[in-house]
Tab-separated table of C-alpha atoms in Angstrom:
chain	number	residue	atom	x	y	z
C	22	UNK	CA	7.570	9.891	-11.087
C	23	UNK	CA	9.053	6.534	-12.084
C	24	UNK	CA	7.369	3.554	-13.691
C	25	UNK	CA	7.800	0.054	-12.323
C	26	UNK	CA	6.552	-3.319	-13.494
C	27	UNK	CA	5.296	-5.633	-10.746
C	28	UNK	CA	5.504	-9.201	-12.060
C	29	UNK	CA	3.415	-11.971	-10.553
C	30	UNK	CA	4.814	-15.446	-11.271
C	31	UNK	CA	3.034	-18.800	-11.548
C	32	UNK	CA	6.362	-20.411	-10.744
C	33	UNK	CA	10.032	-19.599	-11.033
C	34	UNK	CA	10.036	-17.250	-8.053
C	35	UNK	CA	10.776	-18.435	-4.497
C	36	UNK	CA	7.830	-20.239	-2.898
C	37	UNK	CA	5.112	-18.188	-1.213
C	38	UNK	CA	4.582	-18.467	2.533
C	39	UNK	CA	0.973	-19.631	1.892
C	40	UNK	CA	2.044	-21.930	-0.941
C	41	UNK	CA	-1.226	-23.622	-1.936
C	42	UNK	CA	-1.711	-23.637	-5.746
C	43	UNK	CA	-4.728	-21.619	-6.917
C	44	UNK	CA	-6.312	-24.694	-8.529
C	45	UNK	CA	-6.778	-26.051	-4.977
C	46	UNK	CA	-8.519	-22.902	-3.676
C	47	UNK	CA	-12.262	-22.758	-3.084
C	48	UNK	CA	-14.370	-20.465	-5.294
C	49	UNK	CA	-14.735	-18.133	-2.287
C	50	UNK	CA	-10.950	-17.940	-1.827
C	51	UNK	CA	-10.491	-17.122	-5.526
C	52	UNK	CA	-13.203	-14.431	-5.327
C	53	UNK	CA	-11.561	-12.868	-2.253
C	54	UNK	CA	-8.181	-12.840	-4.018
C	55	UNK	CA	-9.577	-11.222	-7.173
C	56	UNK	CA	-11.476	-8.636	-5.106
C	57	UNK	CA	-8.293	-7.747	-3.205
C	58	UNK	CA	-6.486	-7.196	-6.513
C	59	UNK	CA	-9.359	-5.019	-7.827
C	60	UNK	CA	-9.477	-2.970	-4.629
C	61	UNK	CA	-5.694	-2.506	-4.702
C	62	UNK	CA	-5.818	-1.272	-8.326
C	63	UNK	CA	-8.756	1.040	-7.540
C	64	UNK	CA	-6.830	2.583	-4.628
C	65	UNK	CA	-3.857	3.233	-6.921
C	66	UNK	CA	-6.144	4.726	-9.566
C	67	UNK	CA	-7.358	7.215	-6.964
C	68	UNK	CA	-3.791	8.140	-5.953
C	69	UNK	CA	-2.709	8.438	-9.612
C	70	UNK	CA	-0.167	5.631	-9.259
C	71	UNK	CA	-1.952	2.980	-11.353
C	72	UNK	CA	-1.040	2.635	-15.035
C	73	UNK	CA	-2.318	-0.810	-16.119
C	74	UNK	CA	-2.554	-4.470	-15.108
C	75	UNK	CA	-3.392	-7.782	-16.737
C	76	UNK	CA	-3.590	-11.432	-15.806
C	77	UNK	CA	-2.063	-13.840	-18.292
C	78	UNK	CA	-2.931	-17.382	-19.411
C	79	UNK	CA	-0.289	-19.973	-18.489
C	80	UNK	CA	0.341	-20.968	-22.124
C	81	UNK	CA	2.658	-18.995	-24.373
C	82	UNK	CA	4.483	-19.364	-27.672
C	83	UNK	CA	8.026	-18.286	-28.471
C	84	UNK	CA	8.414	-16.503	-31.834
C	85	UNK	CA	11.535	-15.412	-33.704
C	86	UNK	CA	12.490	-13.887	-37.046
C	87	UNK	CA	13.701	-16.488	-39.579
C	88	UNK	CA	15.032	-14.333	-42.407
C	89	UNK	CA	13.704	-12.132	-45.177
C	90	UNK	CA	10.647	-13.558	-46.932
C	91	UNK	CA	10.238	-16.419	-44.459
C	92	UNK	CA	7.437	-16.736	-41.908
C	93	UNK	CA	8.402	-16.346	-38.262
C	94	UNK	CA	9.494	-19.506	-36.488
C	95	UNK	CA	7.348	-20.537	-33.538
C	96	UNK	CA	7.980	-22.957	-30.734
C	97	UNK	CA	5.478	-23.949	-28.101
C	98	UNK	CA	3.049	-23.448	-26.529
C	99	UNK	CA	4.939	-24.111	-23.336
C	100	UNK	CA	3.008	-24.399	-20.095
C	101	UNK	CA	5.821	-26.373	-18.464
C	102	UNK	CA	8.618	-23.822	-18.678
C	103	UNK	CA	10.601	-23.047	-15.529
C	104	UNK	CA	9.203	-19.540	-15.118
C	105	UNK	CA	5.703	-18.441	-16.069
C	106	UNK	CA	4.355	-14.940	-15.634
C	107	UNK	CA	0.841	-14.975	-14.146
C	108	UNK	CA	0.242	-11.286	-14.612
C	109	UNK	CA	1.618	-7.821	-14.194
C	110	UNK	CA	0.828	-4.361	-12.967
C	111	UNK	CA	2.475	-1.132	-14.084
C	112	UNK	CA	2.695	1.599	-11.469
C	113	UNK	CA	3.962	5.177	-11.712
C	114	UNK	CA	5.293	6.218	-8.319
C	115	UNK	CA	7.639	8.719	-6.665
C	116	UNK	CA	10.485	6.218	-6.460
C	117	UNK	CA	11.902	2.821	-5.614
C	118	UNK	CA	10.840	2.851	-1.960
C	119	UNK	CA	7.183	3.448	-2.897
C	120	UNK	CA	7.338	0.670	-5.524
C	121	UNK	CA	8.656	-1.738	-2.869
C	122	UNK	CA	5.974	-0.622	-0.400
C	123	UNK	CA	3.196	-1.258	-2.937
C	124	UNK	CA	4.645	-4.629	-3.998
C	125	UNK	CA	4.589	-5.634	-0.320
C	126	UNK	CA	0.904	-4.706	-0.084
C	127	UNK	CA	0.104	-6.625	-3.270
C	128	UNK	CA	1.940	-9.678	-1.888
C	129	UNK	CA	-0.571	-9.731	0.990
C	130	UNK	CA	-3.471	-10.729	-1.301
C	131	UNK	CA	-5.452	-13.531	0.374
C	132	UNK	CA	-5.071	-17.115	-0.737
C	133	UNK	CA	-5.963	-20.489	0.768
C	134	UNK	CA	-7.814	-20.163	4.070
C	135	UNK	CA	-8.146	-16.418	3.516
C	136	UNK	CA	-4.555	-15.969	4.725
C	137	UNK	CA	-2.162	-13.638	2.870
C	138	UNK	CA	-0.258	-15.485	0.139
C	139	UNK	CA	2.947	-13.588	0.920
C	140	UNK	CA	4.104	-14.387	-2.596
C	141	UNK	CA	7.287	-12.979	-4.066
C	142	UNK	CA	6.671	-10.271	-6.657
C	143	UNK	CA	9.366	-9.097	-9.028
C	144	UNK	CA	9.783	-5.293	-9.144
C	145	UNK	CA	11.382	-4.067	-12.376
C	146	UNK	CA	12.017	-0.386	-13.171
C	147	UNK	CA	11.289	0.889	-16.660
C	148	UNK	CA	14.321	2.222	-18.493
C	149	UNK	CA	14.065	6.002	-18.614
C	150	UNK	CA	13.087	7.104	-22.125
C	151	UNK	CA	15.368	10.159	-22.011
C	152	UNK	CA	18.377	8.543	-20.389
C	153	UNK	CA	20.967	6.060	-21.612
C	154	UNK	CA	21.954	5.124	-18.080
C	155	UNK	CA	19.862	3.710	-15.277
C	156	UNK	CA	20.256	3.769	-11.563
C	157	UNK	CA	20.308	0.352	-9.974
C	158	UNK	CA	19.156	-0.176	-6.408
C	159	UNK	CA	20.567	-3.296	-4.779
C	160	UNK	CA	19.483	-4.254	-1.286
């Protein structure tokens, strides 16, 4: 089994096919989208492939160490940055091909007009805890 992070972007990724911002969706369209996501996660729970998922607020703060005895330095919040993560899902699957298959299904979540969003999802493998090298799959 291999763990993958599926990242859902507010922006920063290529535009979705059904590229209507969520703030312009009807309450029914939002409900249908959320239900699709819940059903998808429930299906993966049953197959043992679901690990965790969360939606994220658009605001975030950058934090960095500023030296011994000093408080951390913060900058932000930034809601206008180039790339914002909307949420993520961690899956534990047999391999890369299955991760891609599931990301494709998740990309079909309905959006405006009930049509699939066909949004781009980023698929990132976890580094293996017992290995110092990773296999990269480029397509």
